[in-house]
Amino acid sequence: MNAVVGHGRYVEGSLDKMIRPTAEHRGCGTSVNTGQASCRSRAAHGELPAEIWEKVKKHPCYSEGAHHHYARMHVAVAPACNIQCNYCNRKYDCANESRPGVVSEKLTPEQAVKKVLAVATIIPQTTVLGIAGPGDPLANPEKTFKTFDLVAKAAPDIKLCLSTNGLALPDYVDTIAKSKIEHVTITINTIDPEIGAKIYPWIFFSHRRYVGIDAARILTDRQLQGLEMLSERGILCKVNSVMIPHINDHHLVEVNKAVKSRGAFLHNIMPLISAPEYGTVFGLNGQRGPTAQALKALQDACEGGVNMMRHCRQCRADAVGLVGADRGSEFNIDRVMKMDVKYDPEMRKAYQEKVEAERAAKVAASRAGLAEFAGEMSEITVLVAVATKGSGLINEHFGHAKEFQVYEISTSGAKFVGHRRVDVYCQDGYGEGDRLSTIIRSVNDCHAVFVAKIGGCPKSNLIRAGIEPVDRYAHEFIEKSAIAWFRSYLEKVKRGEIQHAQRGDADIRCGSLISAG
């Protein structure tokens, strides 16, 4: 295999000879008894080394628990990109699509820091600033690192996070470390150049355009080299992989093993967004995305390697707010620049202390609910969908939901396994029949849908589809409520009132509308 090192210097030799395929010293190990890696996105305090816990406990992307309570924001300061992906089409001035590469406005570093201060003041649970495009941050190094430097000085309590395709990563690892960026996400879709040639038409590297297998080989080598270098410096790395049926879907198990050996903290396998209207190569040539069942099966297959991040929303490059509840439209730059922002770290700290108390109450409630299962064993597992605005509560009306969070329930507890984006059902006070049918298809694999409130029409349609609408736990904690419902479900099965059966597959509706328009 060829390898690329340094500032574009191309040399012969295997990348494996340059790196040590070990991860134990970085805090990512696998239990001999369970096969589960210890650095999980679901991990709680006490399950991780203290220094790692401090880095992830308030990062909504690196901690599934944190994503219910803490917000992040992206600033779109990096428009240029150095590779082309067949699943990507960057769009500007676009407010009604929710997917990577889409923004409503591009910012200068100075505008970006003003926006960060405004958002962090108005949404005090904002704990992370990420730069994820709309191109590649390391193809725009001056704008990217100037933004990070300005934010670090103006708001030192905010964590800094970078997302990259990895092509330029080895050249900037030292700069990343000096900038006190603690989290880096690398998109790695393959470790096989022949597969990569089907995903990447070209890359631009060292003042030259490469295509085909040569392009994919250079990109893959640089990605893995950069991951190893970051891990050695103690920088937490998440790897994103796009699941593309019949191209890299089965191969991603090997990607999982490769990134684990190089110290990755989390692996996020995302479904391909391939609707034709988005104008991507894959979308226009008919390449389909995975079903919900296929995506979950692949994520489950990788659980013994780097642990899975399952709560990713494939966010826009200008996302603001809680994961899954974007508030970017409130912070257009014209409005932000007119704000008189008084950044108050002490106010933010006090607010976040309240958030932590709320979070602790959620954990305690979940444990109390699980205690009711003590000694009870069942092989039955079910999926349930939950309408929520955040905070780990069932607090959203069915008709107002932009997504449903999906939990797998068993006598072991409630495990978050994904989400389903939907177009909002209620429009100006009226339900849209066409949208209702697509919503039901998106949760077709679930036995129940938990909501704060639901109208008669969607309730009856769910029941006809074999899905139980549940509104008796409105504004209560998700996991405790799901466990209580499941106990009742098992009792009905034991009494013969219902016969348990696994449900069918469901649609993944990537990139649905983010507003009720």
Short mmCIF file of C-alpha atoms in Angstrom, two decimals:
data_model
loop_
_atom_site.label_atom_id
_atom_site.label_comp_id
_atom_site.label_asym_id
_atom_site.label_seq_id
_atom_site.Cartn_x
_atom_site.Cartn_y
_atom_site.Cartn_z
CA MET A 1 0.00 0.00 0.00
CA ASN A 2 1.16 3.51 -0.69
CA ALA A 3 1.18 6.09 2.07
CA VAL A 4 1.18 9.87 2.20
CA VAL A 5 2.99 11.64 5.02
CA GLY A 6 4.03 15.13 6.02
CA HIS A 7 3.15 18.05 3.76
CA GLY A 8 2.24 16.14 0.64
CA ARG A 9 5.33 13.91 0.56
CA TYR A 10 4.33 10.66 -1.13
CA VAL A 11 6.27 7.55 -0.18
CA GLU A 12 6.03 3.79 -0.70
CA GLY A 13 5.18 1.47 2.17
CA SER A 14 2.35 0.24 4.30
CA LEU A 15 0.59 2.66 6.59
CA ASP A 16 0.48 -0.08 9.20
CA LYS A 17 4.26 0.14 9.48
CA MET A 18 3.97 3.76 10.53
CA ILE A 19 1.40 3.29 13.26
CA ARG A 20 0.88 1.08 16.29
CA PRO A 21 -2.50 -0.62 16.14
CA THR A 22 -3.21 -0.36 19.86
CA ALA A 23 -5.77 1.57 21.80
CA GLU A 24 -5.60 0.30 25.37
CA HIS A 25 -3.44 3.16 26.63
CA ARG A 26 -5.95 5.69 25.32
CA GLY A 27 -8.80 4.60 27.55
CA CYS A 28 -10.70 2.58 24.90
CA GLY A 29 -10.76 -1.09 25.84
CA THR A 30 -13.08 -4.03 25.35
CA SER A 31 -14.38 -6.13 28.18
CA VAL A 32 -13.39 -9.77 27.94
CA ASN A 33 -16.65 -10.77 29.58
CA THR A 34 -19.11 -8.67 27.60
CA GLY A 35 -17.32 -7.68 24.44
CA GLN A 36 -18.41 -4.11 25.05
CA ALA A 37 -15.92 -1.30 24.71
CA SER A 38 -15.59 0.80 27.84
CA CYS A 39 -15.71 4.25 26.24
CA ARG A 40 -19.37 4.29 25.29
CA SER A 41 -21.54 7.19 24.24
CA ARG A 42 -23.97 5.96 26.93
CA ALA A 43 -21.24 5.84 29.57
CA ALA A 44 -21.82 7.54 32.90
CA HIS A 45 -19.48 8.98 35.51
CA GLY A 46 -17.49 6.12 37.00
CA GLU A 47 -17.44 4.09 33.77
CA LEU A 48 -14.77 6.31 32.21
CA PRO A 49 -11.45 7.70 33.43
CA ALA A 50 -12.01 11.07 35.10
CA GLU A 51 -10.15 13.05 32.43
CA ILE A 52 -12.23 11.46 29.67
CA TRP A 53 -15.50 11.97 31.55
CA GLU A 54 -14.74 15.69 31.90
CA LYS A 55 -14.34 15.93 28.13
CA VAL A 56 -17.54 14.12 27.21
CA LYS A 57 -20.07 14.69 29.98
CA LYS A 58 -21.36 17.94 28.44
CA HIS A 59 -20.66 17.15 24.79
CA PRO A 60 -23.97 16.24 23.14
CA CYS A 61 -22.30 14.37 20.27
CA TYR A 62 -19.84 12.34 22.33
CA SER A 63 -22.33 11.45 25.08
CA GLU A 64 -25.81 10.07 24.39
CA GLY A 65 -26.84 11.13 27.89
CA ALA A 66 -25.62 14.69 27.34
CA HIS A 67 -27.52 15.10 24.08
CA HIS A 68 -30.83 15.24 25.95
CA HIS A 69 -29.64 18.22 28.00
CA TYR A 70 -26.84 20.17 26.31
CA ALA A 71 -26.70 22.12 23.08
CA ARG A 72 -24.07 22.62 20.41
CA MET A 73 -23.65 25.02 17.55
CA HIS A 74 -21.81 25.02 14.25
CA VAL A 75 -20.50 28.13 12.52
CA ALA A 76 -20.21 28.08 8.74
CA VAL A 77 -16.78 29.65 8.18
CA ALA A 78 -15.28 26.96 5.92
CA PRO A 79 -16.84 26.97 2.42
CA ALA A 80 -14.04 25.36 0.38
CA CYS A 81 -13.55 21.59 0.13
CA ASN A 82 -10.62 19.47 -1.06
CA ILE A 83 -12.53 16.31 -2.03
CA GLN A 84 -15.74 15.44 -3.81
CA CYS A 85 -18.12 12.86 -2.35
CA ASN A 86 -20.90 11.24 -4.35
CA TYR A 87 -23.30 11.77 -1.43
CA CYS A 88 -22.61 15.49 -0.98
CA ASN A 89 -24.10 18.60 -2.52
CA ARG A 90 -23.38 21.81 -0.65
CA LYS A 91 -26.18 24.34 -0.69
CA TYR A 92 -26.20 27.95 0.49
CA ASP A 93 -29.11 30.17 1.55
CA CYS A 94 -31.13 27.02 2.21
CA ALA A 95 -33.39 27.04 5.27
CA ASN A 96 -35.58 23.95 4.76
CA GLU A 97 -33.14 21.07 4.50
CA SER A 98 -31.46 19.34 7.43
CA ARG A 99 -28.31 17.58 6.29
CA PRO A 100 -24.53 18.18 6.24
CA GLY A 101 -23.17 20.76 3.82
CA VAL A 102 -26.26 22.97 3.94
CA VAL A 103 -26.21 26.49 5.37
CA SER A 104 -28.26 29.64 5.18
CA GLU A 105 -25.28 32.00 5.39
CA LYS A 106 -21.49 31.94 5.46
CA LEU A 107 -19.67 33.81 8.21
CA THR A 108 -16.36 35.54 8.77
CA PRO A 109 -14.46 34.55 11.94
CA GLU A 110 -15.44 37.86 13.54
CA GLN A 111 -19.12 37.29 12.77
CA ALA A 112 -18.82 33.73 14.01
CA VAL A 113 -17.52 34.70 17.44
CA LYS A 114 -20.32 37.26 17.86
CA LYS A 115 -22.83 34.56 16.97
CA VAL A 116 -21.25 32.12 19.44
CA LEU A 117 -21.52 34.64 22.27
CA ALA A 118 -25.13 35.43 21.38
CA VAL A 119 -26.20 31.80 21.19
CA ALA A 120 -24.34 30.82 24.37
CA THR A 121 -26.01 33.67 26.24
CA ILE A 122 -29.56 32.99 25.01
CA ILE A 123 -29.13 29.19 25.16
CA PRO A 124 -26.91 28.83 28.24
CA GLN A 125 -26.79 25.02 27.98
CA THR A 126 -24.70 25.48 24.81
CA THR A 127 -21.40 23.81 25.66
CA VAL A 128 -19.74 23.06 22.30
CA LEU A 129 -18.69 25.02 19.25
CA GLY A 130 -18.07 22.93 16.17
CA ILE A 131 -16.75 23.84 12.74
CA ALA A 132 -17.96 21.33 10.18
CA GLY A 133 -18.06 23.18 6.89
CA PRO A 134 -20.02 23.63 4.75
CA GLY A 135 -16.80 22.49 3.05
CA ASP A 136 -13.90 21.07 5.02
CA PRO A 137 -12.46 23.12 7.90
CA LEU A 138 -8.88 22.07 7.11
CA ALA A 139 -9.28 23.17 3.51
CA ASN A 140 -9.94 26.61 5.07
CA PRO A 141 -7.28 26.61 7.80
CA GLU A 142 -6.89 30.35 8.30
CA LYS A 143 -10.62 30.99 8.82
CA THR A 144 -11.04 27.85 10.90
CA PHE A 145 -8.22 28.38 13.37
CA LYS A 146 -8.80 32.14 13.62
CA THR A 147 -12.40 31.39 14.61
CA PHE A 148 -11.29 28.87 17.23
CA ASP A 149 -8.73 31.33 18.60
CA LEU A 150 -11.28 34.15 18.89
CA VAL A 151 -13.84 31.92 20.59
CA ALA A 152 -11.28 30.45 23.01
CA LYS A 153 -10.39 33.94 24.17
CA ALA A 154 -13.95 35.30 24.34
CA ALA A 155 -15.66 32.20 25.80
CA PRO A 156 -13.10 29.84 27.35
CA ASP A 157 -15.83 27.70 28.94
CA ILE A 158 -17.00 26.46 25.53
CA LYS A 159 -15.48 23.25 24.17
CA LEU A 160 -14.00 23.34 20.68
CA CYS A 161 -14.79 20.64 18.15
CA LEU A 162 -13.65 20.05 14.56
CA SER A 163 -15.06 17.81 11.80
CA THR A 164 -12.98 16.89 8.76
CA ASN A 165 -12.71 14.49 5.86
CA GLY A 166 -9.13 13.88 7.02
CA LEU A 167 -7.23 14.58 3.82
CA ALA A 168 -5.28 17.51 5.30
CA LEU A 169 -5.45 16.26 8.88
CA PRO A 170 -1.85 15.03 9.41
CA ASP A 171 -0.56 18.50 8.48
CA TYR A 172 -2.63 20.22 11.18
CA VAL A 173 -2.50 17.86 14.16
CA ASP A 174 0.00 20.07 16.00
CA THR A 175 -2.12 23.16 15.31
CA ILE A 176 -5.23 21.37 16.55
CA ALA A 177 -3.45 20.42 19.77
CA LYS A 178 -2.13 23.96 20.31
CA SER A 179 -5.63 25.36 19.71
CA LYS A 180 -6.94 23.24 22.60
CA ILE A 181 -9.42 21.44 20.36
CA GLU A 182 -10.36 18.38 22.43
CA HIS A 183 -12.69 16.64 19.95
CA VAL A 184 -12.18 15.82 16.28
CA THR A 185 -14.55 13.93 14.00
CA ILE A 186 -13.16 12.25 10.89
CA THR A 187 -15.36 10.88 8.13
CA ILE A 188 -13.95 7.50 7.11
CA ASN A 189 -16.20 5.52 4.77
CA THR A 190 -13.75 2.80 3.77
CA ILE A 191 -10.26 1.43 4.24
CA ASP A 192 -10.34 -0.22 0.77
CA PRO A 193 -9.29 2.09 -2.11
CA GLU A 194 -11.38 0.12 -4.61
CA ILE A 195 -14.49 0.83 -2.56
CA GLY A 196 -13.32 4.40 -2.06
CA ALA A 197 -13.16 4.95 -5.82
CA LYS A 198 -16.94 4.36 -5.91
CA ILE A 199 -17.52 7.03 -3.28
CA TYR A 200 -15.00 9.78 -4.12
CA PRO A 201 -14.67 11.01 -7.74
CA TRP A 202 -11.62 13.13 -6.93
CA ILE A 203 -9.45 14.72 -4.27
CA PHE A 204 -7.22 17.79 -4.47
CA PHE A 205 -3.96 17.14 -2.63
CA SER A 206 -0.52 18.74 -2.74
CA HIS A 207 -1.52 21.11 -5.58
CA ARG A 208 -2.75 18.26 -7.75
CA ARG A 209 -6.06 16.56 -8.53
CA TYR A 210 -6.19 12.77 -8.10
CA VAL A 211 -9.01 10.51 -9.28
CA GLY A 212 -10.13 6.92 -8.91
CA ILE A 213 -8.24 4.38 -6.81
CA ASP A 214 -5.20 6.67 -6.47
CA ALA A 215 -7.39 9.37 -4.92
CA ALA A 216 -9.07 6.92 -2.57
CA ARG A 217 -5.75 5.39 -1.47
CA ILE A 218 -4.24 8.76 -0.61
CA LEU A 219 -7.36 9.83 1.26
CA THR A 220 -7.62 6.60 3.24
CA ASP A 221 -3.95 6.63 4.23
CA ARG A 222 -4.15 10.24 5.37
CA GLN A 223 -7.34 9.65 7.37
CA LEU A 224 -5.91 6.71 9.31
CA GLN A 225 -2.59 8.46 9.85
CA GLY A 226 -4.36 11.55 11.20
CA LEU A 227 -6.53 9.46 13.51
CA GLU A 228 -3.47 7.76 14.98
CA MET A 229 -1.64 11.07 15.47
CA LEU A 230 -4.61 12.66 17.25
CA SER A 231 -5.10 9.65 19.50
CA GLU A 232 -1.46 9.76 20.55
CA ARG A 233 -1.99 13.36 21.67
CA GLY A 234 -5.01 12.47 23.79
CA ILE A 235 -7.51 14.19 21.50
CA LEU A 236 -10.84 12.35 21.44
CA CYS A 237 -11.77 11.16 17.97
CA LYS A 238 -15.13 10.17 16.61
CA VAL A 239 -15.30 8.47 13.23
CA ASN A 240 -18.29 9.08 10.97
CA SER A 241 -19.12 6.54 8.26
CA VAL A 242 -21.92 6.80 5.71
CA MET A 243 -23.66 3.47 5.15
CA ILE A 244 -24.12 2.99 1.40
CA PRO A 245 -25.98 -0.23 0.52
CA HIS A 246 -24.13 -2.59 -1.85
CA ILE A 247 -21.01 -0.38 -1.75
CA ASN A 248 -19.59 -0.21 1.78
CA ASP A 249 -22.31 -1.58 4.09
CA HIS A 250 -20.71 -4.94 4.95
CA HIS A 251 -17.22 -3.43 4.74
CA LEU A 252 -17.95 -1.00 7.58
CA VAL A 253 -17.38 -3.79 10.11
CA GLU A 254 -13.75 -3.79 8.94
CA VAL A 255 -13.64 0.01 9.17
CA ASN A 256 -14.85 -0.30 12.75
CA LYS A 257 -11.98 -2.67 13.60
CA ALA A 258 -9.42 -0.44 11.88
CA VAL A 259 -10.44 2.76 13.65
CA LYS A 260 -10.65 1.00 17.01
CA SER A 261 -7.04 -0.16 16.62
CA ARG A 262 -6.00 3.43 16.00
CA GLY A 263 -7.68 4.83 19.10
CA ALA A 264 -11.08 6.08 17.94
CA PHE A 265 -13.42 6.89 20.83
CA LEU A 266 -16.74 6.46 18.99
CA HIS A 267 -17.95 5.20 15.62
CA ASN A 268 -21.00 6.85 14.09
CA ILE A 269 -22.51 4.87 11.22
CA MET A 270 -25.01 7.12 9.44
CA PRO A 271 -27.54 6.31 6.72
CA LEU A 272 -26.90 7.59 3.21
CA ILE A 273 -29.05 10.62 2.35
CA SER A 274 -29.97 9.94 -1.26
CA ALA A 275 -33.23 11.67 -2.17
CA PRO A 276 -33.00 12.86 -5.82
CA GLU A 277 -34.12 16.39 -4.91
CA TYR A 278 -30.87 16.97 -3.03
CA GLY A 279 -28.93 16.80 -6.28
CA THR A 280 -26.14 14.43 -5.22
CA VAL A 281 -24.56 11.93 -7.60
CA PHE A 282 -25.93 9.01 -5.60
CA GLY A 283 -29.34 10.65 -5.43
CA LEU A 284 -29.52 11.23 -9.17
CA ASN A 285 -28.30 7.76 -10.14
CA GLY A 286 -30.83 5.97 -7.93
CA GLN A 287 -28.52 4.73 -5.17
CA ARG A 288 -30.82 3.95 -2.26
CA GLY A 289 -30.19 4.46 1.42
CA PRO A 290 -30.48 1.72 4.05
CA THR A 291 -33.65 0.71 5.84
CA ALA A 292 -33.96 1.22 9.58
CA GLN A 293 -33.59 -2.53 10.17
CA ALA A 294 -30.41 -2.77 8.06
CA LEU A 295 -28.82 0.25 9.76
CA LYS A 296 -29.53 -1.11 13.24
CA ALA A 297 -28.24 -4.56 12.30
CA LEU A 298 -24.93 -3.07 11.11
CA GLN A 299 -24.59 -0.92 14.23
CA ASP A 300 -25.32 -3.93 16.41
CA ALA A 301 -22.70 -5.96 14.50
CA CYS A 302 -20.07 -3.34 15.32
CA GLU A 303 -20.85 -3.11 19.04
CA GLY A 304 -17.89 -5.28 20.03
CA GLY A 305 -15.46 -2.85 18.42
CA VAL A 306 -15.54 0.92 18.83
CA ASN A 307 -18.86 1.66 20.44
CA MET A 308 -21.65 3.14 18.44
CA MET A 309 -22.94 6.67 18.44
CA ARG A 310 -26.61 6.26 17.56
CA HIS A 311 -28.00 9.73 18.28
CA CYS A 312 -26.42 11.61 15.34
CA ARG A 313 -28.79 13.84 13.35
CA GLN A 314 -26.42 14.48 10.39
CA CYS A 315 -26.59 18.18 11.28
CA ARG A 316 -26.38 21.18 9.04
CA ALA A 317 -23.13 23.12 9.00
CA ASP A 318 -24.91 25.97 10.80
CA ALA A 319 -26.90 23.93 13.34
CA VAL A 320 -27.80 25.59 16.66
CA GLY A 321 -29.36 24.16 19.81
CA LEU A 322 -30.15 20.74 21.19
CA VAL A 323 -29.39 17.84 18.87
CA GLY A 324 -32.64 17.23 17.02
CA ALA A 325 -34.18 20.61 17.89
CA ASP A 326 -32.52 23.17 15.64
CA ARG A 327 -32.90 26.87 16.46
CA GLY A 328 -30.64 28.25 13.76
CA SER A 329 -33.38 30.42 12.24
CA GLU A 330 -33.40 32.53 15.41
CA PHE A 331 -29.78 33.56 14.90
CA ASN A 332 -29.31 34.93 11.40
CA ILE A 333 -26.27 37.15 11.25
CA ASP A 334 -28.16 40.41 10.68
CA ARG A 335 -30.09 39.84 13.90
CA VAL A 336 -27.00 38.72 15.80
CA MET A 337 -24.90 41.72 14.80
CA LYS A 338 -27.57 44.05 16.22
CA MET A 339 -27.63 42.29 19.60
CA ASP A 340 -26.08 43.83 22.67
CA VAL A 341 -24.55 40.65 24.04
CA LYS A 342 -23.25 40.55 27.60
CA TYR A 343 -21.55 37.18 27.96
CA ASP A 344 -21.81 35.96 31.55
CA PRO A 345 -19.88 32.74 32.33
CA GLU A 346 -21.19 32.66 35.91
CA MET A 347 -24.81 32.76 34.73
CA ARG A 348 -24.05 29.94 32.30
CA LYS A 349 -22.37 27.91 35.03
CA ALA A 350 -25.35 28.30 37.36
CA TYR A 351 -27.77 27.31 34.61
CA GLN A 352 -25.73 24.23 33.75
CA GLU A 353 -25.67 23.20 37.40
CA LYS A 354 -29.47 23.10 37.25
CA VAL A 355 -29.22 21.04 34.07
CA GLU A 356 -26.93 18.58 35.84
CA ALA A 357 -29.44 18.26 38.68
CA GLU A 358 -32.17 17.52 36.13
CA ARG A 359 -29.92 15.02 34.43
CA ALA A 360 -29.19 13.27 37.73
CA ALA A 361 -32.92 13.04 38.43
CA LYS A 362 -33.43 11.38 35.04
CA VAL A 363 -30.74 8.80 35.76
CA ALA A 364 -32.20 8.09 39.20
CA ALA A 365 -35.68 7.65 37.73
CA SER A 366 -34.36 5.25 35.11
CA ARG A 367 -32.59 3.17 37.75
CA ALA A 368 -35.70 3.10 39.91
CA GLY A 369 -37.75 1.87 36.98
CA LEU A 370 -35.21 -0.78 36.12
CA ALA A 371 -35.14 -1.99 39.74
CA GLU A 372 -38.72 -3.18 39.25
CA PHE A 373 -37.35 -5.77 36.82
CA ALA A 374 -35.02 -7.23 39.46
CA GLY A 375 -34.84 -10.99 38.95
CA GLU A 376 -37.20 -10.92 35.97
CA MET A 377 -35.87 -12.23 32.66
CA SER A 378 -37.47 -12.25 29.23
CA GLU A 379 -36.13 -12.74 25.74
CA ILE A 380 -38.70 -10.27 24.41
CA THR A 381 -37.37 -6.94 23.12
CA VAL A 382 -39.38 -4.19 21.50
CA LEU A 383 -38.75 -0.82 19.91
CA VAL A 384 -40.71 2.25 20.94
CA ALA A 385 -40.73 5.75 19.47
CA VAL A 386 -40.81 8.89 21.62
CA ALA A 387 -41.84 12.46 20.81
CA THR A 388 -39.62 14.77 22.83
CA LYS A 389 -38.35 18.34 22.89
CA GLY A 390 -35.37 17.29 25.02
CA SER A 391 -34.40 17.00 28.69
CA GLY A 392 -35.10 13.27 28.53
CA LEU A 393 -38.87 13.89 28.82
CA ILE A 394 -41.93 12.82 26.84
CA ASN A 395 -42.90 16.40 26.18
CA GLU A 396 -43.87 16.80 22.52
CA HIS A 397 -47.27 16.66 20.79
CA PHE A 398 -47.49 13.99 18.08
CA GLY A 399 -48.50 16.57 15.50
CA HIS A 400 -45.61 18.91 16.29
CA ALA A 401 -42.81 16.33 16.28
CA LYS A 402 -39.99 16.81 13.79
CA GLU A 403 -38.50 13.49 14.80
CA PHE A 404 -39.11 10.49 17.03
CA GLN A 405 -36.40 9.03 19.23
CA VAL A 406 -36.30 5.24 19.18
CA TYR A 407 -35.51 3.07 22.21
CA GLU A 408 -34.99 -0.67 22.44
CA ILE A 409 -36.71 -1.96 25.57
CA SER A 410 -35.92 -5.21 27.36
CA THR A 411 -35.67 -6.46 30.94
CA SER A 412 -32.15 -5.02 30.85
CA GLY A 413 -33.54 -1.50 30.46
CA ALA A 414 -34.16 1.15 27.82
CA LYS A 415 -31.43 1.66 25.26
CA PHE A 416 -31.43 4.57 22.81
CA VAL A 417 -30.87 3.13 19.32
CA GLY A 418 -31.68 5.93 16.90
CA HIS A 419 -34.12 8.52 15.68
CA ARG A 420 -36.53 8.99 12.80
CA ARG A 421 -36.93 12.36 11.18
CA VAL A 422 -40.41 13.22 9.96
CA ASP A 423 -42.17 16.13 8.35
CA VAL A 424 -44.37 17.92 10.88
CA TYR A 425 -47.91 16.51 10.79
CA CYS A 426 -49.89 19.54 11.98
CA GLN A 427 -49.95 22.48 9.56
CA ASP A 428 -51.79 25.63 10.69
CA GLY A 429 -53.87 23.59 13.10
CA TYR A 430 -54.78 20.85 10.63
CA GLY A 431 -53.28 17.41 10.10
CA GLU A 432 -51.77 16.48 6.74
CA GLY A 433 -52.97 13.01 5.71
CA ASP A 434 -50.06 12.37 3.35
CA ARG A 435 -47.57 13.19 6.10
CA LEU A 436 -49.33 10.92 8.55
CA SER A 437 -48.80 7.89 6.33
CA THR A 438 -45.08 8.65 5.98
CA ILE A 439 -44.75 9.16 9.74
CA ILE A 440 -46.32 5.78 10.39
CA ARG A 441 -43.95 4.14 7.90
CA SER A 442 -41.01 5.76 9.70
CA VAL A 443 -41.95 4.07 13.01
CA ASN A 444 -43.41 0.89 11.54
CA ASP A 445 -40.89 -1.27 13.44
CA CYS A 446 -42.04 0.14 16.79
CA HIS A 447 -44.64 -1.40 19.09
CA ALA A 448 -45.63 1.93 20.66
CA VAL A 449 -45.32 5.69 20.20
CA PHE A 450 -45.01 7.81 23.37
CA VAL A 451 -46.36 11.37 23.11
CA ALA A 452 -47.40 14.23 25.37
CA LYS A 453 -50.64 14.53 23.42
CA ILE A 454 -52.17 13.09 20.26
CA GLY A 455 -55.31 13.78 18.23
CA GLY A 456 -58.02 11.29 17.41
CA CYS A 457 -57.13 10.82 13.73
CA PRO A 458 -53.43 9.93 14.17
CA LYS A 459 -54.32 7.81 17.22
CA SER A 460 -56.76 5.67 15.28
CA ASN A 461 -54.37 5.36 12.32
CA LEU A 462 -51.56 4.19 14.58
CA ILE A 463 -53.81 1.60 16.18
CA ARG A 464 -54.86 0.31 12.75
CA ALA A 465 -51.16 -0.01 11.90
CA GLY A 466 -50.62 -2.13 15.01
CA ILE A 467 -48.75 0.62 16.92
CA GLU A 468 -49.97 1.60 20.38
CA PRO A 469 -50.24 5.38 20.96
CA VAL A 470 -49.22 6.10 24.58
CA ASP A 471 -50.01 9.48 26.15
CA ARG A 472 -50.41 8.50 29.81
CA TYR A 473 -46.77 9.33 30.60
CA ALA A 474 -46.87 12.93 29.35
CA HIS A 475 -44.00 15.07 30.68
CA GLU A 476 -42.41 12.15 32.53
CA PHE A 477 -38.92 10.75 32.01
CA ILE A 478 -38.54 8.66 28.87
CA GLU A 479 -36.64 5.65 30.16
CA LYS A 480 -38.65 5.23 33.37
CA SER A 481 -41.91 5.50 31.40
CA ALA A 482 -40.79 3.10 28.69
CA ILE A 483 -39.77 0.52 31.31
CA ALA A 484 -43.12 0.89 33.12
CA TRP A 485 -45.01 0.44 29.85
CA PHE A 486 -42.89 -2.60 28.99
CA ARG A 487 -43.67 -4.26 32.34
CA SER A 488 -47.34 -3.87 31.52
CA TYR A 489 -46.75 -5.24 28.02
CA LEU A 490 -45.00 -8.35 29.38
CA GLU A 491 -47.81 -8.93 31.87
CA LYS A 492 -50.35 -8.83 29.05
CA VAL A 493 -48.28 -11.33 27.09
CA LYS A 494 -48.12 -13.66 30.12
CA ARG A 495 -51.90 -13.42 30.61
CA GLY A 496 -52.48 -14.19 26.95
CA GLU A 497 -54.19 -10.86 26.31
CA ILE A 498 -51.76 -10.11 23.48
CA GLN A 499 -49.39 -12.20 21.42
CA HIS A 500 -45.93 -10.75 21.04
CA ALA A 501 -44.59 -10.54 17.49
CA GLN A 502 -41.70 -8.66 15.98
CA ARG A 503 -42.80 -5.87 13.67
CA GLY A 504 -41.60 -5.16 10.16
CA ASP A 505 -39.02 -2.75 8.80
CA ALA A 506 -39.26 1.03 8.71
CA ASP A 507 -38.23 3.86 6.41
CA ILE A 508 -35.38 6.19 7.27
CA ARG A 509 -36.40 9.64 6.10
CA CYS A 510 -33.09 11.50 6.10
CA GLY A 511 -33.07 15.25 5.63
CA SER A 512 -36.76 15.88 6.27
CA LEU A 513 -37.97 19.42 6.68
CA ILE A 514 -36.72 21.13 9.83
CA SER A 515 -39.67 23.49 10.02
CA ALA A 516 -43.42 23.15 9.87
CA GLY A 517 -43.56 24.81 6.47
#
